[in-house]
Amino acid sequence: MADRSSLRVACLGAGYFSQFHIGSWQRLQNVDLMAICDRDISRAKAFDVPAFDNLERMLHEVQPDLLDIILPPEGHAAAVRTALAAGLRRIVCQKPFCSSYTEAAQITAEADAHGATIIIHENFRFQPWYRCIKAALDAGKIGTPVQATFRLRPGDGQGPRAYLDRQPYFQTMQRFLVHETAVHWVDTFRFLFGEPVALYADLRRVNPVIAGEDAAHVLFEHQSGLRALFDGNRTLDHAADNLRRTMGEALIEGTQGNLTVAGSGAVHLRPFGSMDTIELLGTNTAPTFGGDCAHHLQSHVVSGFLRGTPIENRAADYLNVIRIKDKIYQSAQEGRKIQLGNP
């Protein structure tokens, strides 16, 4: 579709997070949002766009260029197969992709056989602070990166009503923190530091009302020798006026300095041996989720499909995130370091 002037988009799913997808499509000047489908049609109608409660009927009547699947993992495979059968060759799908690695690999293969492209809506690597850090690392601003830590502290997981007001299915997920949340940093660490070669994980449940784990320490070893630590606990908070902006704080340390991400979204560089810091990115004031990362990702996808620019987050590449996620659970279960080998 390179050099097309516009893209016809339809969305499947009108739950909590769909507001960020839909709002972004509506803001993009070279996108026509044609319809929204949800089995509860009243939720689809809330966006003042043609609404459907049947995916096949929507695809037949609207004939979109791209389907955006905004469902939990259990609905991904069936939705992709319906889209492929209807002739769709451009699909965006929310993370975590499908219910298992086997299912995700099968769906990816089926899409490839149809000549279709699936982009996984893994948006954290598109948050402005991580793009800023990537540019600083590539420019050598802290020398050789040696260690990195992200402390997940959204503070939304305490008490019997944890998650019920926004995403109640979180309480019943047998695999929660890693499967639903830490995958963001599996992918972000890959984006910043390359593929990990080994990992060790310790997982636990802090809030007894939920089914799965809500706290974790996962240590990644990267080929360069860098160690990256994901330190997550959803029952604790961090210093921020909006706890869901960055969801925590980051520190990347190198031979010539370090980089920090604060809860404000600001990025600072402290040269090695200095008491002073340099602001590389100021406080983020975007009113939407995560520094408007959904919009940044969708803008990236539109550019790829309309202008032929390279596209990140293709399903075939994202399969390694799922593989690493499964190895995290294996490490925690077996209590040992896991070698990852080649993706």
PDB file of C-alpha atoms in Angstrom, residues 16 124 127 129-130 150-158 166 181 185 233-249 261-265 284 286-291:
ATOM      1  CA  TYR A  16     -11.164  -0.008  28.581  1.00  0.00           C
ATOM      2  CA  PHE A 124       5.968   0.806  25.433  1.00  0.00           C
ATOM      3  CA  GLN A 127       7.036   5.894  24.802  1.00  0.00           C
ATOM      4  CA  TRP A 129      11.409   8.462  27.232  1.00  0.00           C
ATOM      5  CA  TYR A 130      12.516   5.127  25.760  1.00  0.00           C
ATOM      6  CA  PHE A 150      13.296  -0.718  35.791  1.00  0.00           C
ATOM      7  CA  ARG A 151      11.219  -0.539  38.987  1.00  0.00           C
ATOM      8  CA  LEU A 152       7.532  -1.120  38.173  1.00  0.00           C
ATOM      9  CA  ARG A 153       5.472   0.617  40.854  1.00  0.00           C
ATOM     10  CA  PRO A 154       1.958   1.500  39.566  1.00  0.00           C
ATOM     11  CA  GLY A 155       0.373   1.252  43.031  1.00  0.00           C
ATOM     12  CA  ASP A 156      -2.914  -0.117  41.696  1.00  0.00           C
ATOM     13  CA  GLY A 157      -2.824  -3.626  43.170  1.00  0.00           C
ATOM     14  CA  GLN A 158      -3.748  -3.269  46.852  1.00  0.00           C
ATOM     15  CA  ARG A 166     -10.555  -0.676  35.106  1.00  0.00           C
ATOM     16  CA  THR A 181       2.645  -6.371  32.215  1.00  0.00           C
ATOM     17  CA  TRP A 185       9.838  -4.512  29.438  1.00  0.00           C
ATOM     18  CA  ASN A 233       5.474  -4.873  42.327  1.00  0.00           C
ATOM     19  CA  ARG A 234       1.964  -3.674  41.494  1.00  0.00           C
ATOM     20  CA  THR A 235       1.059  -3.057  45.135  1.00  0.00           C
ATOM     21  CA  LEU A 236       3.721  -0.332  45.568  1.00  0.00           C
ATOM     22  CA  ASP A 237       3.946   3.157  44.077  1.00  0.00           C
ATOM     23  CA  HIS A 238       6.540   5.694  42.926  1.00  0.00           C
ATOM     24  CA  ALA A 239       6.816   9.478  42.912  1.00  0.00           C
ATOM     25  CA  ALA A 240       4.493  10.703  40.156  1.00  0.00           C
ATOM     26  CA  ASP A 241       1.366  12.792  39.722  1.00  0.00           C
ATOM     27  CA  ASN A 242       0.146  10.093  37.289  1.00  0.00           C
ATOM     28  CA  LEU A 243       1.223   6.593  38.293  1.00  0.00           C
ATOM     29  CA  ARG A 244       0.292   5.190  34.875  1.00  0.00           C
ATOM     30  CA  ARG A 245       2.499   7.563  32.865  1.00  0.00           C
ATOM     31  CA  THR A 246       5.766   5.626  33.208  1.00  0.00           C
ATOM     32  CA  MET A 247       4.456   3.054  35.765  1.00  0.00           C
ATOM     33  CA  GLY A 248       7.796   3.310  37.540  1.00  0.00           C
ATOM     34  CA  GLU A 249      11.380   4.530  37.334  1.00  0.00           C
ATOM     35  CA  VAL A 261      13.622   8.073  33.780  1.00  0.00           C
ATOM     36  CA  ALA A 262      11.441   9.694  36.445  1.00  0.00           C
ATOM     37  CA  GLY A 263       7.721   9.253  37.016  1.00  0.00           C
ATOM     38  CA  SER A 264       7.220  12.553  35.200  1.00  0.00           C
ATOM     39  CA  GLY A 265       8.605  11.049  31.993  1.00  0.00           C
ATOM     40  CA  ASN A 284       5.691  14.637  29.655  1.00  0.00           C
ATOM     41  CA  ALA A 286       0.454  14.206  27.149  1.00  0.00           C
ATOM     42  CA  PRO A 287      -3.047  13.610  28.577  1.00  0.00           C
ATOM     43  CA  THR A 288      -3.320  10.095  27.160  1.00  0.00           C
ATOM     44  CA  PHE A 289      -1.787   6.821  28.333  1.00  0.00           C
ATOM     45  CA  GLY A 290       1.994   6.363  28.548  1.00  0.00           C
ATOM     46  CA  GLY A 291       3.138   9.557  26.850  1.00  0.00           C
TER      47      GLY A 291
END
